[in-house]
PDB file of C-alpha atoms in Angstrom:
ATOM      1  CA  GLN A   1     -30.477  11.204   9.730  1.00 57.00           C
ATOM      2  CA  GLU A   2     -33.098   9.965   7.606  1.00 61.00           C
ATOM      3  CA  ARG A   3     -30.604   8.110   5.527  1.00 77.00           C
ATOM      4  CA  MET A   4     -29.558   6.475   8.710  1.00 84.00           C
ATOM      5  CA  GLN A   5     -32.825   5.141   9.267  1.00 84.00           C
ATOM      6  CA  ASP A   6     -32.696   3.178   6.140  1.00 87.00           C
ATOM      7  CA  ALA A   7     -29.229   1.567   7.099  1.00 92.00           C
ATOM      8  CA  PRO A   8     -29.122  -1.864   8.976  1.00 96.00           C
ATOM      9  CA  PHE A   9     -29.681  -1.543  12.648  1.00 98.00           C
ATOM     10  CA  ARG A  10     -26.946  -0.894  14.997  1.00 98.00           C
ATOM     11  CA  LEU A  11     -26.823  -0.155  18.742  1.00 98.00           C
ATOM     12  CA  PRO A  12     -23.394   0.259  19.880  1.00 98.00           C
ATOM     13  CA  VAL A  13     -23.726  -0.177  23.637  1.00 98.00           C
ATOM     14  CA  GLN A  14     -23.034   2.243  25.993  1.00 97.00           C
ATOM     15  CA  TRP A  15     -23.688   0.820  29.198  1.00 96.00           C
ATOM     16  CA  VAL A  16     -25.351  -1.782  30.553  1.00 95.00           C
ATOM     17  CA  ASN A  17     -28.390  -0.926  32.972  1.00 93.00           C
ATOM     18  CA  ARG A  18     -29.005  -3.393  35.593  1.00 91.00           C
ATOM     19  CA  PRO A  19     -30.883  -1.221  38.713  1.00 88.00           C
ATOM     20  CA  SER A  20     -32.315  -4.607  39.846  1.00 87.00           C
ATOM     21  CA  SER A  21     -32.070  -8.237  39.078  1.00 85.00           C
ATOM     22  CA  GLU A  22     -35.281  -8.293  37.559  1.00 87.00           C
ATOM     23  CA  PHE A  23     -34.026  -5.982  34.806  1.00 92.00           C
ATOM     24  CA  ARG A  24     -30.850  -5.954  32.851  1.00 94.00           C
ATOM     25  CA  GLY A  25     -30.844  -3.847  29.971  1.00 97.00           C
ATOM     26  CA  PHE A  26     -28.314  -2.341  27.246  1.00 98.00           C
ATOM     27  CA  ALA A  27     -28.642   1.695  26.948  1.00 98.00           C
ATOM     28  CA  GLY A  28     -27.084   3.444  23.697  1.00 98.00           C
ATOM     29  CA  THR A  29     -28.118   5.625  20.908  1.00 97.00           C
ATOM     30  CA  ILE A  30     -29.216   3.748  17.510  1.00 97.00           C
ATOM     31  CA  ALA A  31     -26.832   4.718  15.217  1.00 97.00           C
ATOM     32  CA  GLY A  32     -28.523   3.089  12.384  1.00 96.00           C
ATOM     33  CA  GLY A  33     -32.028   1.467  11.073  1.00 97.00           C
ATOM     34  CA  SER A  34     -34.753   0.445  13.333  1.00 97.00           C
ATOM     35  CA  VAL A  35     -35.327  -2.246  15.996  1.00 98.00           C
ATOM     36  CA  SER A  36     -38.609  -3.746  17.318  1.00 98.00           C
ATOM     37  CA  PRO A  37     -39.337  -6.756  20.122  1.00 98.00           C
ATOM     38  CA  GLY A  38     -38.926 -10.086  18.778  1.00 98.00           C
ATOM     39  CA  ASP A  39     -36.113  -9.223  15.878  1.00 98.00           C
ATOM     40  CA  ARG A  40     -33.200 -11.599  15.741  1.00 98.00           C
ATOM     41  CA  VAL A  41     -30.008  -9.801  16.703  1.00 98.00           C
ATOM     42  CA  VAL A  42     -26.399 -10.950  17.140  1.00 98.00           C
ATOM     43  CA  VAL A  43     -24.085  -9.401  19.969  1.00 97.00           C
ATOM     44  CA  LEU A  44     -20.598  -8.634  18.099  1.00 97.00           C
ATOM     45  CA  PRO A  45     -17.827  -9.016  18.450  1.00 96.00           C
ATOM     46  CA  ARG A  46     -18.392 -12.273  20.203  1.00 94.00           C
ATOM     47  CA  GLY A  47     -21.740 -13.384  17.546  1.00 96.00           C
ATOM     48  CA  VAL A  48     -23.797 -14.504  20.364  1.00 96.00           C
ATOM     49  CA  GLU A  49     -27.277 -14.128  18.636  1.00 97.00           C
ATOM     50  CA  THR A  50     -30.535 -13.930  20.593  1.00 98.00           C
ATOM     51  CA  SER A  51     -33.985 -11.715  20.301  1.00 98.00           C
ATOM     52  CA  VAL A  52     -34.976  -8.376  21.261  1.00 98.00           C
ATOM     53  CA  ALA A  53     -37.719  -8.591  24.398  1.00 98.00           C
ATOM     54  CA  ARG A  54     -38.305  -5.109  24.885  1.00 98.00           C
ATOM     55  CA  VAL A  55     -37.451  -1.582  23.647  1.00 98.00           C
ATOM     56  CA  VAL A  56     -37.583   0.680  26.411  1.00 97.00           C
ATOM     57  CA  THR A  57     -37.348   4.374  26.538  1.00 95.00           C
ATOM     58  CA  PHE A  58     -37.374   7.125  29.407  1.00 90.00           C
ATOM     59  CA  ASP A  59     -41.382   7.730  28.305  1.00 91.00           C
ATOM     60  CA  GLY A  60     -42.203   3.611  27.902  1.00 94.00           C
ATOM     61  CA  ASP A  61     -41.653   1.100  25.685  1.00 97.00           C
ATOM     62  CA  LEU A  62     -41.463   1.530  22.100  1.00 97.00           C
ATOM     63  CA  GLU A  63     -43.127  -0.763  19.178  1.00 97.00           C
ATOM     64  CA  ASN A  64     -39.946   0.269  17.179  1.00 97.00           C
ATOM     65  CA  GLY A  65     -36.805   2.245  17.880  1.00 97.00           C
ATOM     66  CA  VAL A  66     -35.235   4.465  14.788  1.00 96.00           C
ATOM     67  CA  ALA A  67     -31.461   5.832  14.426  1.00 96.00           C
ATOM     68  CA  GLY A  68     -31.031   8.750  16.407  1.00 95.00           C
ATOM     69  CA  GLN A  69     -33.006   7.621  19.635  1.00 96.00           C
ATOM     70  CA  ALA A  70     -31.584   6.787  22.871  1.00 97.00           C
ATOM     71  CA  VAL A  71     -32.974   3.567  23.889  1.00 98.00           C
ATOM     72  CA  THR A  72     -32.562   0.326  26.430  1.00 98.00           C
ATOM     73  CA  LEU A  73     -32.817  -2.981  24.780  1.00 98.00           C
ATOM     74  CA  THR A  74     -34.031  -6.133  27.014  1.00 98.00           C
ATOM     75  CA  LEU A  75     -32.600  -9.381  25.534  1.00 97.00           C
ATOM     76  CA  ALA A  76     -34.754 -13.038  25.708  1.00 97.00           C
ATOM     77  CA  ASP A  77     -31.815 -14.559  26.838  1.00 96.00           C
ATOM     78  CA  GLU A  78     -29.255 -14.071  29.688  1.00 93.00           C
ATOM     79  CA  ILE A  79     -25.702 -13.569  27.425  1.00 94.00           C
ATOM     80  CA  ASP A  80     -22.860 -11.423  28.141  1.00 93.00           C
ATOM     81  CA  VAL A  81     -22.858  -7.903  26.591  1.00 96.00           C
ATOM     82  CA  SER A  82     -20.398  -5.329  27.536  1.00 96.00           C
ATOM     83  CA  ARG A  83     -19.862  -2.022  26.571  1.00 96.00           C
ATOM     84  CA  GLY A  84     -18.486  -0.826  23.163  1.00 97.00           C
ATOM     85  CA  ASP A  85     -20.269  -4.465  21.616  1.00 98.00           C
ATOM     86  CA  ILE A  86     -22.673  -3.811  18.890  1.00 98.00           C
ATOM     87  CA  ILE A  87     -25.822  -5.099  18.539  1.00 98.00           C
ATOM     88  CA  SER A  88     -27.118  -5.786  14.528  1.00 98.00           C
ATOM     89  CA  PRO A  89     -29.583  -7.901  13.072  1.00 98.00           C
ATOM     90  CA  VAL A  90     -28.662 -11.424  12.229  1.00 97.00           C
ATOM     91  CA  GLU A  91     -29.155 -11.050   8.720  1.00 96.00           C
ATOM     92  CA  GLN A  92     -27.402  -7.879   8.258  1.00 96.00           C
ATOM     93  CA  PRO A  93     -24.532  -8.074  10.556  1.00 96.00           C
ATOM     94  CA  ALA A  94     -21.808  -5.591  11.597  1.00 96.00           C
ATOM     95  CA  GLN A  95     -18.263  -6.718  10.609  1.00 96.00           C
ATOM     96  CA  VAL A  96     -15.857  -7.551  13.065  1.00 96.00           C
ATOM     97  CA  GLY A  97     -11.979  -7.237  12.737  1.00 95.00           C
ATOM     98  CA  ASP A  98      -8.899  -6.490  14.668  1.00 96.00           C
ATOM     99  CA  GLN A  99      -6.414  -5.225  11.543  1.00 96.00           C
ATOM    100  CA  PHE A 100      -7.699  -2.316   9.287  1.00 96.00           C
ATOM    101  CA  GLU A 101      -6.461  -0.008   6.519  1.00 96.00           C
ATOM    102  CA  ALA A 102      -7.757   3.433   7.528  1.00 97.00           C
ATOM    103  CA  THR A 103      -7.361   7.134   6.437  1.00 97.00           C
ATOM    104  CA  VAL A 104      -5.808   9.331   9.510  1.00 98.00           C
ATOM    105  CA  VAL A 105      -5.871  13.093   9.767  1.00 97.00           C
ATOM    106  CA  TRP A 106      -3.149  13.524  11.876  1.00 98.00           C
ATOM    107  CA  MET A 107      -3.834  16.783  14.663  1.00 97.00           C
ATOM    108  CA  ALA A 108      -0.946  17.205  16.996  1.00 97.00           C
ATOM    109  CA  ASP A 109       2.741  18.293  16.928  1.00 96.00           C
ATOM    110  CA  GLU A 110       4.186  15.105  17.711  1.00 95.00           C
ATOM    111  CA  PRO A 111       4.258  13.195  14.494  1.00 96.00           C
ATOM    112  CA  LEU A 112       2.214   9.911  13.998  1.00 95.00           C
ATOM    113  CA  LEU A 113       4.909   7.333  13.729  1.00 92.00           C
ATOM    114  CA  ARG A 114       5.216   3.569  12.453  1.00 91.00           C
ATOM    115  CA  GLY A 115       5.311   0.800  15.545  1.00 93.00           C
ATOM    116  CA  ARG A 116       3.567   3.597  18.086  1.00 94.00           C
ATOM    117  CA  THR A 117       0.533   2.342  19.769  1.00 96.00           C
ATOM    118  CA  TYR A 118      -2.497   4.774  20.481  1.00 97.00           C
ATOM    119  CA  LEU A 119      -5.632   4.475  22.027  1.00 98.00           C
ATOM    120  CA  MET A 120      -8.431   4.256  19.775  1.00 98.00           C
ATOM    121  CA  ARG A 121     -12.079   4.904  20.418  1.00 97.00           C
ATOM    122  CA  VAL A 122     -14.824   3.550  17.873  1.00 96.00           C
ATOM    123  CA  GLY A 123     -18.377   4.243  18.444  1.00 93.00           C
ATOM    124  CA  THR A 124     -18.425   3.552  22.377  1.00 95.00           C
ATOM    125  CA  LYS A 125     -15.516   0.755  21.929  1.00 97.00           C
ATOM    126  CA  THR A 126     -11.757   1.806  23.239  1.00 97.00           C
ATOM    127  CA  VAL A 127      -8.818  -0.479  22.210  1.00 97.00           C
ATOM    128  CA  ALA A 128      -5.187  -0.583  21.508  1.00 98.00           C
ATOM    129  CA  ALA A 129      -4.115   0.326  18.197  1.00 98.00           C
ATOM    130  CA  THR A 130      -0.867  -0.076  16.693  1.00 97.00           C
ATOM    131  CA  VAL A 131       0.265   2.198  13.522  1.00 95.00           C
ATOM    132  CA  ALA A 132       1.807  -1.100  11.128  1.00 88.00           C
ATOM    133  CA  PRO A 133       3.056   0.519   8.301  1.00 89.00           C
ATOM    134  CA  ILE A 134       2.082   3.990   6.887  1.00 94.00           C
ATOM    135  CA  LYS A 135       0.920   3.112   3.240  1.00 94.00           C
ATOM    136  CA  TYR A 136       1.128   6.445   2.088  1.00 96.00           C
ATOM    137  CA  LYS A 137       0.440  10.316   2.592  1.00 95.00           C
ATOM    138  CA  LEU A 138      -1.973  12.255   0.450  1.00 93.00           C
ATOM    139  CA  ASP A 139      -0.772  15.509  -1.045  1.00 91.00           C
ATOM    140  CA  VAL A 140      -3.911  17.427  -0.426  1.00 85.00           C
ATOM    141  CA  ASP A 141      -3.337  19.602  -3.387  1.00 89.00           C
ATOM    142  CA  THR A 142      -2.658  16.971  -6.009  1.00 91.00           C
ATOM    143  CA  LEU A 143      -3.983  14.023  -4.467  1.00 87.00           C
ATOM    144  CA  ASP A 144      -0.563  11.978  -5.137  1.00 94.00           C
ATOM    145  CA  HIS A 145       0.160   9.229  -2.824  1.00 95.00           C
ATOM    146  CA  ILE A 146       3.569   9.970  -1.263  1.00 95.00           C
ATOM    147  CA  ALA A 147       6.004   7.251   0.586  1.00 95.00           C
ATOM    148  CA  ALA A 148       6.119   8.270   4.090  1.00 93.00           C
ATOM    149  CA  ASN A 149       6.801   6.830   7.623  1.00 91.00           C
ATOM    150  CA  HIS A 150       5.628   9.580   9.713  1.00 93.00           C
ATOM    151  CA  LEU A 151       2.759  11.737   9.161  1.00 95.00           C
ATOM    152  CA  GLU A 152       2.949  15.474  10.512  1.00 96.00           C
ATOM    153  CA  LEU A 153       0.500  17.705  12.131  1.00 97.00           C
ATOM    154  CA  ASN A 154      -2.645  18.252   9.603  1.00 96.00           C
ATOM    155  CA  GLY A 155      -0.848  15.359   7.484  1.00 96.00           C
ATOM    156  CA  ILE A 156      -3.460  13.030   5.871  1.00 97.00           C
ATOM    157  CA  GLY A 157      -2.464   9.429   5.566  1.00 96.00           C
ATOM    158  CA  VAL A 158      -4.067   5.902   4.723  1.00 97.00           C
ATOM    159  CA  VAL A 159      -2.269   3.148   7.569  1.00 96.00           C
ATOM    160  CA  SER A 160      -2.451  -0.301   8.479  1.00 96.00           C
ATOM    161  CA  LEU A 161      -4.057  -0.485  12.347  1.00 97.00           C
ATOM    162  CA  GLU A 162      -3.463  -3.856  14.514  1.00 96.00           C
ATOM    163  CA  LEU A 163      -5.782  -3.864  17.465  1.00 97.00           C
ATOM    164  CA  SER A 164      -5.116  -5.325  20.395  1.00 96.00           C
ATOM    165  CA  GLU A 165      -8.668  -7.191  20.581  1.00 96.00           C
ATOM    166  CA  PRO A 166     -11.436  -7.471  17.562  1.00 96.00           C
ATOM    167  CA  ILE A 167     -14.152  -5.080  17.223  1.00 97.00           C
ATOM    168  CA  ALA A 168     -17.345  -4.834  15.576  1.00 97.00           C
ATOM    169  CA  PHE A 169     -17.543  -1.700  13.005  1.00 97.00           C
ATOM    170  CA  ASP A 170     -19.137  -0.584   9.529  1.00 97.00           C
ATOM    171  CA  PRO A 171     -17.045   0.887   6.607  1.00 96.00           C
ATOM    172  CA  TYR A 172     -17.052   4.568   7.527  1.00 96.00           C
ATOM    173  CA  ALA A 173     -19.044   4.979   3.908  1.00 94.00           C
ATOM    174  CA  GLU A 174     -21.330   2.870   5.425  1.00 95.00           C
ATOM    175  CA  ASN A 175     -21.813   4.336   8.653  1.00 96.00           C
ATOM    176  CA  ARG A 176     -20.225   7.199  10.415  1.00 95.00           C
ATOM    177  CA  ASP A 177     -21.205   6.171  14.080  1.00 95.00           C
ATOM    178  CA  THR A 178     -19.734   2.471  13.986  1.00 97.00           C
ATOM    179  CA  GLY A 179     -16.572   3.483  11.245  1.00 97.00           C
ATOM    180  CA  GLY A 180     -15.269   6.659  12.551  1.00 98.00           C
ATOM    181  CA  PHE A 181     -12.601   6.653  15.153  1.00 98.00           C
ATOM    182  CA  ILE A 182     -10.283   9.108  17.101  1.00 98.00           C
ATOM    183  CA  LEU A 183      -6.749   8.367  18.060  1.00 98.00           C
ATOM    184  CA  VAL A 184      -5.716   9.440  21.745  1.00 98.00           C
ATOM    185  CA  ASP A 185      -2.425   9.640  23.393  1.00 96.00           C
ATOM    186  CA  ARG A 186      -1.994   6.924  26.116  1.00 95.00           C
ATOM    187  CA  ILE A 187       0.269   9.194  28.459  1.00 94.00           C
ATOM    188  CA  THR A 188      -1.722  12.655  28.147  1.00 95.00           C
ATOM    189  CA  ASN A 189      -4.969  11.832  26.851  1.00 96.00           C
ATOM    190  CA  ALA A 190      -5.063  13.958  24.317  1.00 96.00           C
ATOM    191  CA  THR A 191      -6.885  13.395  21.183  1.00 97.00           C
ATOM    192  CA  VAL A 192      -4.002  13.360  18.515  1.00 98.00           C
ATOM    193  CA  GLY A 193      -5.849  11.910  14.963  1.00 98.00           C
ATOM    194  CA  ALA A 194      -9.158  11.024  13.541  1.00 98.00           C
ATOM    195  CA  GLY A 195      -9.911   8.608  11.237  1.00 97.00           C
ATOM    196  CA  LEU A 196     -12.217   6.463   9.049  1.00 98.00           C
ATOM    197  CA  LEU A 197     -12.015   2.648   8.612  1.00 97.00           C
ATOM    198  CA  HIS A 198     -12.335   1.180   5.051  1.00 96.00           C
ATOM    199  CA  PHE A 199     -12.101  -2.384   5.714  1.00 94.00           C
ATOM    200  CA  ALA A 200     -10.604  -5.216   8.249  1.00 94.00           C
ATOM    201  CA  LEU A 201      -7.512  -6.580   6.152  1.00 91.00           C
ATOM    202  CA  ARG A 202      -8.549 -10.181   5.363  1.00 69.00           C
ATOM    203  CA  ARG A 203      -5.848 -11.919   7.276  1.00 57.00           C
ATOM    204  CA  SER A 204      -7.831 -10.573  10.625  1.00 49.00           C
ATOM    205  CA  HIS A 205     -10.842 -12.888  10.128  1.00 49.00           C
ATOM    206  CA  THR A 206      -9.354 -15.618   7.663  1.00 42.00           C
ATOM    207  CA  VAL A 207      -7.375 -17.416   9.990  1.00 42.00           C
ATOM    208  CA  PRO A 208      -9.322 -19.658  12.054  1.00 44.00           C
ATOM    209  CA  TRP A 209      -8.000 -21.815  14.802  1.00 41.00           C
ATOM    210  CA  GLN A 210      -7.467 -25.381  13.342  1.00 43.00           C
ATOM    211  CA  ALA A 211      -7.263 -28.158  16.038  1.00 44.00           C
ATOM    212  CA  LEU A 212      -5.276 -30.467  14.138  1.00 45.00           C
ATOM    213  CA  GLU A 213      -4.062 -33.994  15.108  1.00 53.00           C
ATOM    214  CA  VAL A 214      -0.536 -34.592  13.500  1.00 51.00           C
ATOM    215  CA  ASP A 215       0.284 -38.564  14.377  1.00 53.00           C
ATOM    216  CA  PRO A 216       3.717 -39.801  13.875  1.00 56.00           C
ATOM    217  CA  GLN A 217       2.742 -41.139  10.768  1.00 58.00           C
ATOM    218  CA  ALA A 218       1.519 -38.153   9.339  1.00 55.00           C
ATOM    219  CA  ARG A 219       4.363 -36.769  10.721  1.00 50.00           C
ATOM    220  CA  ALA A 220       6.673 -38.972   8.598  1.00 48.00           C
TER     221      ALA A 220
END
């Protein structure tokens, strides 16, 4: 916990608290660092910037909220914030991606299969995740990489995941709360796997939409 208090500030939004038209706050447990009124923050994955107005708790406002505390933040601007978003500092933002390399520990009798789609819960966000390739599975005795097209019960593998929408995250090595996830069977709602996000695959965030005017002359 002490180590996480030195990490960059992260608040995965658990719920939007709007008891009246005068108050709109974003509640969650601080997953890293600290936050104070006046701090410049960015709401991810949308990327909207604002400032923290108040750090509210059950016992009153705080001058400083730290990792492990349950707080409600109010923001200086009326912006769109949803459950599963991450509020982080402008100068140390969380990352955003929709395709990942990840390690998965498989926990179900039915094997994990390439091309299968599961629900993925990371922090307070739930998205659909499709297993792209299974890059390899690990031999737990020798740590050798073994080619595989499925993972069986208790198997550990490194896979690519394609998500139905972008999420904000940190690599698991930096923050377990924003980089760890579970996989859930979409039909039975049973937890079938647990995993750690390593990094977003580059193509997931380096292909911005380009608006191009191609006139007949250029086309020729």
